[in-house]
Amino acid sequence: MTSEFAPAAWSGEGARLRLAELADLADLSEAELLELVECGALTPDEGTPGQWVFGITSLTVARTARRLREDFELEPHGVALLLRLMDRIRRLEEELRELQARRPG
Amino acid sequence: MKFKDYYAILGVERGATADAIKEAYRKLARKYHPDVSKEANAEARFKEMAEAYATLKDPAKRAAYDQLGRHGSDEEFRPPPDWSTQFGGDSGAFDGMDFADLFAGLAGHPRGRGRQGSAPAMRGQDYEIAVPITIEESFGGTEVSLDLTTTEFDEQGAPRRVPRSVKARIPKGATDGQVLRLPGQGGKGFHGGRDGDVYLNISLRPHRLYRASGHDLFLDLPVTPWEAALGTDAAIPTPAGTVKLKVPAGTRGGQQLRLAGRGLPTPQGRAGDLHAIVQIVLPPELTERERGLLRDLAAASAFNPRRHLE
């Protein structure tokens, strides 16, 4: 049993991933990522096409895309649709949490 | 190793057609996939059915599985010696293997026969772990110790499950839903493939006092009607310690008093706010004197809060 102190890559604002890196980490092709950006399921944090920079939220989305494609055997259109719905759900849950936090208990 | 009845897991007969198996898997995936399911234990159940489907949907793997014969679920068993010669390459060395690994060697996985030539580079597996932390731990940052069982490959390319303990530092101000990536801490890659990563899904545990929303914290602040009317000084707990807050005279019920920078730290070196939500509360029981004073106040006051309803 090995015990190691792992250097944690700080998430959120810290991560800056190029398209190629994102493809590698998410195990998707660059073409697949481009398709996801095209249909709005994935949004670069900054940059112009060819110079895009992605954050860790994009990595989470991309990894989810990979999982959905594999586990549900979906083609890209289905994956993109699912991702958009999941993003909407996530934002609604966030809004709900905020409202519950602001409400006296 | 323990036998797994893949047909039973998918709820199909042993002779089921490929289409029937696919349909059964899809139905279960809709129900148990962690991304779309709220069922208890969805993740573990899905992993099981995904493994079953991966084996049964591939004709070669399914044939190999059928050759193992019928056994009870979770029954201890070993593959027969002629099975490994036909399908597994290296016979005998099944200790430390997972049941699923038996079939991994049949379609381009590193555990193949040496004479197949150079195997493709395989990246290591990624792992995702849920890490619930307290608000105090988020406030000050914390270290967590994670127990993983990752896959490594020996010289013959046989997979081995290796228990490991990984320590990770959670930085200050980690919020609910945040993801932390530990590069290279996942399963080992093979043939030059890169090692997998570990992803930590942070969640904030419910707290006795505070409710969190992003980096902001919310706290209920009960005050008496006379404190709200006349104003008061209140001692407010914050993650950094108690602070004094001036409740202004004429504070209304439900009003939020903001303590700037008293929430959770943000990565930019600042911090969210702590909001004290005022709640006007009455004593559970009134003394005769209190009751009398309140009646006097009622008689002396001309205030009608329901004028607009008339």
Short mmCIF file of C-alpha atoms in Angstrom, two decimals:
data_model
loop_
_atom_site.label_atom_id
_atom_site.label_comp_id
_atom_site.label_asym_id
_atom_site.label_seq_id
_atom_site.Cartn_x
_atom_site.Cartn_y
_atom_site.Cartn_z
CA MET A 1 0.00 0.00 0.00
CA THR A 2 1.62 3.23 -1.08
CA SER A 3 0.85 6.54 0.49
CA GLU A 4 1.56 9.68 -1.46
CA PHE A 5 0.87 13.33 -1.14
CA ALA A 6 -0.77 14.21 -4.42
CA PRO A 7 -0.39 17.72 -5.82
CA ALA A 8 -3.95 18.76 -6.49
CA ALA A 9 -4.56 20.87 -9.57
CA TRP A 10 -6.80 23.64 -8.33
CA SER A 11 -10.03 23.56 -10.25
CA GLY A 12 -12.15 26.36 -11.59
CA GLU A 13 -10.25 29.51 -12.31
CA GLY A 14 -6.87 27.82 -12.35
CA ALA A 15 -7.21 25.36 -15.21
CA ARG A 16 -6.32 26.53 -18.72
CA LEU A 17 -6.59 23.79 -21.28
CA ARG A 18 -6.00 23.97 -25.01
CA LEU A 19 -8.19 22.00 -27.38
CA ALA A 20 -5.58 19.26 -27.78
CA GLU A 21 -5.11 18.89 -24.02
CA LEU A 22 -8.85 18.79 -23.44
CA ALA A 23 -9.17 16.10 -26.11
CA ASP A 24 -6.46 14.06 -24.44
CA LEU A 25 -7.86 14.35 -20.92
CA ALA A 26 -11.45 13.71 -21.94
CA ASP A 27 -10.48 10.92 -24.34
CA LEU A 28 -12.42 12.47 -27.21
CA SER A 29 -11.16 13.52 -30.63
CA GLU A 30 -10.65 17.20 -31.41
CA ALA A 31 -13.32 16.85 -34.09
CA GLU A 32 -15.80 15.60 -31.48
CA LEU A 33 -14.96 18.54 -29.22
CA LEU A 34 -15.42 20.98 -32.09
CA GLU A 35 -18.85 19.49 -32.71
CA LEU A 36 -19.77 20.00 -29.07
CA VAL A 37 -18.64 23.63 -29.20
CA GLU A 38 -20.57 24.10 -32.42
CA CYS A 39 -23.86 23.02 -30.92
CA GLY A 40 -23.35 24.98 -27.74
CA ALA A 41 -22.82 22.06 -25.39
CA LEU A 42 -19.26 23.14 -24.68
CA THR A 43 -18.07 26.74 -24.29
CA PRO A 44 -14.46 27.89 -24.27
CA ASP A 45 -13.58 30.29 -21.44
CA GLU A 46 -11.77 32.58 -23.85
CA GLY A 47 -9.95 32.85 -27.15
CA THR A 48 -10.79 32.63 -30.84
CA PRO A 49 -11.11 29.37 -32.79
CA GLY A 50 -7.66 27.85 -32.92
CA GLN A 51 -6.71 29.66 -29.72
CA TRP A 52 -9.45 28.43 -27.43
CA VAL A 53 -8.81 28.04 -23.71
CA PHE A 54 -11.03 25.79 -21.62
CA GLY A 55 -11.57 25.56 -17.88
CA ILE A 56 -12.23 22.59 -15.67
CA THR A 57 -16.00 22.92 -16.11
CA SER A 58 -15.43 22.20 -19.80
CA LEU A 59 -13.38 19.17 -18.86
CA THR A 60 -16.25 17.90 -16.75
CA VAL A 61 -18.67 18.45 -19.65
CA ALA A 62 -16.33 16.76 -22.13
CA ARG A 63 -15.81 13.76 -19.86
CA THR A 64 -19.56 13.50 -19.40
CA ALA A 65 -19.97 13.58 -23.20
CA ARG A 66 -17.53 10.70 -23.51
CA ARG A 67 -19.37 8.73 -20.85
CA LEU A 68 -22.78 9.35 -22.43
CA ARG A 69 -21.53 8.37 -25.86
CA GLU A 70 -20.06 5.16 -24.54
CA ASP A 71 -22.65 4.13 -21.96
CA PHE A 72 -25.72 5.00 -24.03
CA GLU A 73 -24.17 4.28 -27.44
CA LEU A 74 -25.39 7.67 -28.63
CA GLU A 75 -24.45 9.55 -31.73
CA PRO A 76 -23.17 13.13 -31.33
CA HIS A 77 -26.55 14.81 -31.79
CA GLY A 78 -28.06 12.81 -28.93
CA VAL A 79 -25.07 13.50 -26.72
CA ALA A 80 -25.24 17.23 -27.35
CA LEU A 81 -28.97 17.29 -26.56
CA LEU A 82 -28.46 15.41 -23.32
CA LEU A 83 -25.62 17.71 -22.29
CA ARG A 84 -27.75 20.79 -22.78
CA LEU A 85 -30.54 19.34 -20.68
CA MET A 86 -28.12 18.28 -17.99
CA ASP A 87 -26.64 21.78 -17.91
CA ARG A 88 -30.10 23.25 -17.51
CA ILE A 89 -30.81 20.87 -14.64
CA ARG A 90 -27.53 21.77 -12.99
CA ARG A 91 -28.31 25.47 -13.18
CA LEU A 92 -31.80 24.96 -11.82
CA GLU A 93 -30.43 22.93 -8.91
CA GLU A 94 -27.93 25.71 -8.20
CA GLU A 95 -30.70 28.29 -8.22
CA LEU A 96 -32.78 26.11 -5.94
CA ARG A 97 -29.89 25.72 -3.50
CA GLU A 98 -29.37 29.46 -3.43
CA LEU A 99 -33.06 30.12 -2.77
CA GLN A 100 -33.09 27.53 0.00
CA ALA A 101 -29.99 29.07 1.55
CA ARG A 102 -31.58 32.54 1.55
CA ARG A 103 -34.81 31.30 3.05
CA PRO A 104 -34.94 31.39 6.86
CA GLY A 105 -34.74 27.86 8.21
CA MET B 1 -12.56 -14.94 -7.78
CA LYS B 2 -16.28 -14.55 -7.57
CA PHE B 3 -18.44 -15.54 -10.51
CA LYS B 4 -20.86 -13.02 -11.93
CA ASP B 5 -23.98 -14.09 -13.75
CA TYR B 6 -24.04 -11.49 -16.52
CA TYR B 7 -27.29 -12.79 -17.98
CA ALA B 8 -29.04 -12.47 -14.63
CA ILE B 9 -27.63 -8.99 -14.12
CA LEU B 10 -29.17 -7.87 -17.41
CA GLY B 11 -32.31 -9.89 -16.79
CA VAL B 12 -32.10 -11.98 -19.96
CA GLU B 13 -32.02 -15.69 -20.79
CA ARG B 14 -28.70 -17.34 -21.64
CA GLY B 15 -29.80 -17.81 -25.24
CA ALA B 16 -30.97 -14.23 -25.70
CA THR B 17 -30.34 -12.59 -29.06
CA ALA B 18 -27.91 -9.70 -29.39
CA ASP B 19 -30.85 -7.35 -29.90
CA ALA B 20 -32.57 -8.58 -26.75
CA ILE B 21 -29.39 -8.03 -24.78
CA LYS B 22 -28.98 -4.54 -26.20
CA GLU B 23 -32.57 -3.67 -25.38
CA ALA B 24 -32.23 -5.01 -21.83
CA TYR B 25 -29.07 -2.99 -21.29
CA ARG B 26 -30.61 0.20 -22.65
CA LYS B 27 -33.65 -0.13 -20.42
CA LEU B 28 -31.45 -0.60 -17.34
CA ALA B 29 -29.08 2.18 -18.41
CA ARG B 30 -31.97 4.63 -18.54
CA LYS B 31 -32.89 3.66 -15.04
CA TYR B 32 -29.48 3.43 -13.38
CA HIS B 33 -26.98 5.59 -15.25
CA PRO B 34 -25.55 8.01 -12.64
CA ASP B 35 -25.90 11.02 -14.97
CA VAL B 36 -29.67 10.58 -15.28
CA SER B 37 -30.66 8.47 -12.30
CA LYS B 38 -31.61 9.32 -8.76
CA GLU B 39 -31.82 5.69 -7.67
CA ALA B 40 -29.89 4.75 -4.56
CA ASN B 41 -26.63 3.03 -5.38
CA ALA B 42 -27.03 3.88 -9.08
CA GLU B 43 -23.32 4.12 -9.70
CA ALA B 44 -22.47 0.67 -8.36
CA ARG B 45 -25.40 -0.96 -10.11
CA PHE B 46 -24.59 0.72 -13.39
CA LYS B 47 -20.97 -0.36 -13.23
CA GLU B 48 -22.16 -3.93 -12.86
CA MET B 49 -24.52 -3.86 -15.81
CA ALA B 50 -22.03 -2.01 -18.01
CA GLU B 51 -19.52 -4.74 -17.32
CA ALA B 52 -22.09 -7.42 -18.14
CA TYR B 53 -23.06 -5.69 -21.37
CA ALA B 54 -19.47 -5.10 -22.47
CA THR B 55 -18.88 -8.83 -22.27
CA LEU B 56 -22.14 -10.10 -23.71
CA LYS B 57 -22.39 -7.68 -26.62
CA ASP B 58 -19.05 -8.81 -28.09
CA PRO B 59 -19.46 -12.23 -29.76
CA ALA B 60 -15.93 -13.40 -28.90
CA LYS B 61 -16.21 -12.36 -25.28
CA ARG B 62 -19.68 -13.81 -24.96
CA ALA B 63 -18.45 -17.15 -26.30
CA ALA B 64 -15.61 -17.13 -23.80
CA TYR B 65 -18.03 -16.28 -20.99
CA ASP B 66 -20.43 -19.05 -21.95
CA GLN B 67 -17.52 -21.50 -21.90
CA LEU B 68 -17.07 -20.82 -18.19
CA GLY B 69 -20.29 -22.71 -17.61
CA ARG B 70 -23.07 -22.05 -15.14
CA HIS B 71 -22.24 -21.01 -11.60
CA GLY B 72 -24.05 -19.30 -8.79
CA SER B 73 -23.77 -15.53 -8.49
CA ASP B 74 -20.90 -14.54 -6.21
CA GLU B 75 -19.80 -18.17 -6.06
CA GLU B 76 -16.05 -18.66 -5.66
CA PHE B 77 -14.67 -20.34 -8.76
CA ARG B 78 -11.67 -20.67 -11.07
CA PRO B 79 -11.70 -20.80 -14.85
CA PRO B 80 -11.02 -24.35 -16.04
CA PRO B 81 -7.42 -24.90 -17.29
CA ASP B 82 -8.42 -25.45 -20.92
CA TRP B 83 -10.36 -22.18 -20.82
CA SER B 84 -7.27 -20.11 -20.18
CA THR B 85 -5.35 -21.86 -22.91
CA GLN B 86 -8.11 -21.16 -25.39
CA PHE B 87 -8.96 -17.62 -24.34
CA GLY B 88 -6.61 -16.26 -21.75
CA GLY B 89 -3.06 -16.85 -22.83
CA ASP B 90 -1.33 -17.25 -19.50
CA SER B 91 -2.97 -20.02 -17.51
CA GLY B 92 -3.20 -20.29 -13.78
CA ALA B 93 -2.30 -16.78 -12.70
CA PHE B 94 -5.77 -15.54 -11.81
CA ASP B 95 -5.09 -14.31 -8.30
CA GLY B 96 -5.62 -10.63 -7.71
CA MET B 97 -7.75 -10.41 -10.82
CA ASP B 98 -11.24 -9.17 -11.05
CA PHE B 99 -13.84 -11.30 -12.81
CA ALA B 100 -14.13 -8.64 -15.53
CA ASP B 101 -10.42 -8.90 -16.31
CA LEU B 102 -10.89 -12.41 -17.69
CA PHE B 103 -12.52 -10.97 -20.80
CA ALA B 104 -10.37 -7.92 -21.14
CA GLY B 105 -7.71 -9.92 -22.93
CA LEU B 106 -9.84 -10.69 -25.89
CA ALA B 107 -10.06 -7.48 -27.86
CA GLY B 108 -6.93 -5.42 -28.03
CA HIS B 109 -6.43 -5.04 -24.28
CA PRO B 110 -2.79 -5.29 -23.18
CA ARG B 111 -3.40 -8.66 -21.55
CA GLY B 112 -3.03 -10.56 -24.81
CA ARG B 113 -0.63 -13.16 -26.03
CA GLY B 114 2.91 -11.98 -26.61
CA ARG B 115 2.95 -13.17 -30.18
CA GLN B 116 0.29 -10.65 -31.15
CA GLY B 117 3.06 -8.15 -31.57
CA SER B 118 3.22 -4.65 -30.14
CA ALA B 119 0.08 -3.79 -28.25
CA PRO B 120 -1.39 -0.32 -28.62
CA ALA B 121 -0.69 2.24 -25.90
CA MET B 122 -3.50 2.19 -23.35
CA ARG B 123 -4.19 5.12 -21.13
CA GLY B 124 -4.80 4.44 -17.47
CA GLN B 125 -8.28 4.52 -16.04
CA ASP B 126 -9.70 7.71 -14.53
CA TYR B 127 -11.37 7.57 -11.12
CA GLU B 128 -14.05 9.81 -9.70
CA ILE B 129 -14.51 10.09 -5.96
CA ALA B 130 -17.17 11.94 -3.99
CA VAL B 131 -15.54 13.98 -1.23
CA PRO B 132 -17.93 15.56 1.27
CA ILE B 133 -16.30 18.24 3.45
CA THR B 134 -17.54 20.52 6.21
CA ILE B 135 -17.81 24.28 5.86
CA GLU B 136 -14.95 24.64 8.33
CA GLU B 137 -12.79 22.34 6.21
CA SER B 138 -13.60 24.40 3.14
CA PHE B 139 -12.83 27.60 4.99
CA GLY B 140 -9.38 26.54 6.12
CA GLY B 141 -8.56 24.03 3.45
CA THR B 142 -7.99 20.43 4.42
CA GLU B 143 -6.20 17.21 3.59
CA VAL B 144 -8.10 14.09 2.70
CA SER B 145 -6.89 10.53 2.48
CA LEU B 146 -8.45 8.48 -0.30
CA ASP B 147 -8.41 4.73 -0.60
CA LEU B 148 -8.43 3.54 -4.19
CA THR B 149 -8.04 0.21 -5.84
CA THR B 150 -6.41 0.94 -9.18
CA THR B 151 -5.33 -1.33 -11.99
CA GLU B 152 -1.69 -1.91 -12.75
CA PHE B 153 -0.15 -4.25 -15.30
CA ASP B 154 2.59 -6.74 -14.64
CA GLU B 155 5.27 -7.67 -17.16
CA GLN B 156 3.00 -10.12 -18.97
CA GLY B 157 0.34 -7.44 -19.27
CA ALA B 158 -1.92 -9.13 -16.76
CA PRO B 159 -4.03 -6.65 -14.83
CA ARG B 160 -3.68 -6.52 -11.06
CA ARG B 161 -5.87 -4.65 -8.62
CA VAL B 162 -3.62 -2.69 -6.32
CA PRO B 163 -4.99 -0.93 -3.23
CA ARG B 164 -3.44 2.50 -2.79
CA SER B 165 -3.82 5.37 -0.43
CA VAL B 166 -3.61 8.84 -1.91
CA LYS B 167 -3.51 12.05 0.12
CA ALA B 168 -4.82 15.21 -1.46
CA ARG B 169 -4.88 18.78 -0.27
CA ILE B 170 -8.26 20.48 -0.74
CA PRO B 171 -7.56 24.21 -1.19
CA LYS B 172 -9.37 26.86 0.85
CA GLY B 173 -12.79 27.90 -0.35
CA ALA B 174 -13.78 24.73 -2.17
CA THR B 175 -17.47 25.05 -2.98
CA ASP B 176 -20.27 22.55 -3.37
CA GLY B 177 -20.07 20.88 -6.78
CA GLN B 178 -16.50 21.88 -7.46
CA VAL B 179 -14.21 19.37 -9.17
CA LEU B 180 -10.57 18.88 -8.25
CA ARG B 181 -8.25 17.01 -10.59
CA LEU B 182 -5.29 14.96 -9.34
CA PRO B 183 -3.22 14.35 -12.46
CA GLY B 184 -1.66 10.94 -12.92
CA GLN B 185 -3.04 9.46 -9.70
CA GLY B 186 -5.45 7.07 -11.39
CA GLY B 187 -4.82 3.71 -13.01
CA LYS B 188 -1.46 3.09 -14.63
CA GLY B 189 -1.15 3.41 -18.39
CA PHE B 190 0.27 0.60 -20.45
CA HIS B 191 2.76 0.53 -23.31
CA GLY B 192 3.44 4.20 -23.08
CA GLY B 193 -0.15 5.20 -22.49
CA ARG B 194 -0.46 7.97 -19.94
CA ASP B 195 -1.62 7.32 -16.39
CA GLY B 196 -5.22 8.09 -15.54
CA ASP B 197 -6.38 10.91 -13.31
CA VAL B 198 -8.40 11.08 -10.12
CA TYR B 199 -11.29 13.55 -10.02
CA LEU B 200 -12.64 14.66 -6.68
CA ASN B 201 -16.27 15.80 -6.63
CA ILE B 202 -16.47 18.16 -3.67
CA SER B 203 -19.72 18.55 -1.76
CA LEU B 204 -20.39 20.60 1.36
CA ARG B 205 -21.99 18.78 4.26
CA PRO B 206 -25.08 20.38 5.81
CA HIS B 207 -24.07 22.59 8.71
CA ARG B 208 -25.78 23.23 12.03
CA LEU B 209 -25.61 27.01 11.55
CA TYR B 210 -24.66 28.00 8.02
CA ARG B 211 -26.20 27.42 4.62
CA ALA B 212 -23.80 27.80 1.69
CA SER B 213 -24.48 29.11 -1.78
CA GLY B 214 -21.30 29.41 -3.80
CA HIS B 215 -18.85 31.29 -1.60
CA ASP B 216 -21.60 33.04 0.38
CA LEU B 217 -22.91 31.79 3.71
CA PHE B 218 -26.36 32.35 5.20
CA LEU B 219 -27.27 32.28 8.86
CA ASP B 220 -30.60 32.71 10.63
CA LEU B 221 -30.47 35.54 13.20
CA PRO B 222 -33.32 35.46 15.70
CA VAL B 223 -34.13 38.77 17.44
CA THR B 224 -36.90 39.84 19.78
CA PRO B 225 -39.52 42.36 18.60
CA TRP B 226 -38.05 45.02 20.91
CA GLU B 227 -34.52 44.36 19.63
CA ALA B 228 -35.76 44.76 16.06
CA ALA B 229 -37.57 47.96 16.94
CA LEU B 230 -34.89 49.52 19.12
CA GLY B 231 -31.78 48.00 17.62
CA THR B 232 -29.16 45.87 19.37
CA ASP B 233 -25.65 44.44 19.20
CA ALA B 234 -25.54 40.74 18.33
CA ALA B 235 -22.65 38.28 18.53
CA ILE B 236 -22.54 36.42 15.21
CA PRO B 237 -20.61 33.19 14.71
CA THR B 238 -18.50 33.08 11.55
CA PRO B 239 -16.07 30.37 10.39
CA ALA B 240 -13.23 32.70 11.41
CA GLY B 241 -14.66 33.37 14.85
CA THR B 242 -17.39 35.44 16.52
CA VAL B 243 -17.99 38.99 15.31
CA LYS B 244 -20.23 41.77 16.63
CA LEU B 245 -22.99 42.96 14.39
CA LYS B 246 -25.06 46.08 14.93
CA VAL B 247 -28.71 45.32 14.25
CA PRO B 248 -30.12 48.72 13.33
CA ALA B 249 -33.28 50.07 14.95
CA GLY B 250 -36.29 49.36 12.76
CA THR B 251 -34.93 46.14 11.26
CA ARG B 252 -37.71 44.17 9.56
CA GLY B 253 -38.27 40.43 9.73
CA GLY B 254 -36.62 38.66 6.80
CA GLN B 255 -34.13 41.45 6.28
CA GLN B 256 -30.61 40.30 5.37
CA LEU B 257 -27.69 41.94 7.13
CA ARG B 258 -24.51 41.47 5.17
CA LEU B 259 -21.12 40.82 6.76
CA ALA B 260 -18.77 41.41 3.86
CA GLY B 261 -15.91 39.02 3.37
CA ARG B 262 -17.02 36.67 6.15
CA GLY B 263 -17.99 33.84 3.80
CA LEU B 264 -15.77 31.26 2.14
CA PRO B 265 -12.44 32.31 0.57
CA THR B 266 -12.37 32.77 -3.21
CA PRO B 267 -9.41 31.77 -5.38
CA GLN B 268 -8.64 35.44 -6.10
CA GLY B 269 -7.73 35.93 -2.46
CA ARG B 270 -10.98 37.60 -1.50
CA ALA B 271 -14.00 36.00 0.15
CA GLY B 272 -17.74 35.63 -0.15
CA ASP B 273 -20.12 37.27 2.32
CA LEU B 274 -22.01 36.04 5.35
CA HIS B 275 -25.66 37.07 5.32
CA ALA B 276 -27.55 37.13 8.62
CA ILE B 277 -31.26 36.67 7.94
CA VAL B 278 -33.25 38.40 10.66
CA GLN B 279 -36.11 36.50 12.20
CA ILE B 280 -38.33 38.19 14.76
CA VAL B 281 -39.28 35.69 17.42
CA LEU B 282 -41.50 35.84 20.50
CA PRO B 283 -40.68 34.32 23.87
CA PRO B 284 -42.26 30.85 24.04
CA GLU B 285 -44.16 31.94 27.12
CA LEU B 286 -45.02 35.41 28.33
CA THR B 287 -45.01 36.48 31.95
CA GLU B 288 -48.02 38.41 33.22
CA ARG B 289 -46.00 41.61 33.26
CA GLU B 290 -44.82 41.09 29.66
CA ARG B 291 -48.37 40.40 28.57
CA GLY B 292 -49.54 43.53 30.34
CA LEU B 293 -46.87 45.69 28.69
CA LEU B 294 -47.76 44.33 25.28
CA ARG B 295 -51.44 45.15 25.82
CA ASP B 296 -50.42 48.69 26.75
CA LEU B 297 -48.35 48.91 23.59
CA ALA B 298 -51.26 47.63 21.51
CA ALA B 299 -53.49 50.29 23.01
CA ALA B 300 -50.93 53.04 22.50
CA SER B 301 -50.08 52.23 18.89
CA ALA B 302 -52.06 53.42 15.87
CA PHE B 303 -50.04 51.33 13.43
CA ASN B 304 -52.16 49.20 11.06
CA PRO B 305 -50.03 46.86 8.97
CA ARG B 306 -53.09 45.53 7.10
CA ARG B 307 -54.44 48.87 5.90
CA HIS B 308 -53.71 47.92 2.28
CA LEU B 309 -55.79 44.73 2.60
CA GLU B 310 -58.98 46.57 3.59
#
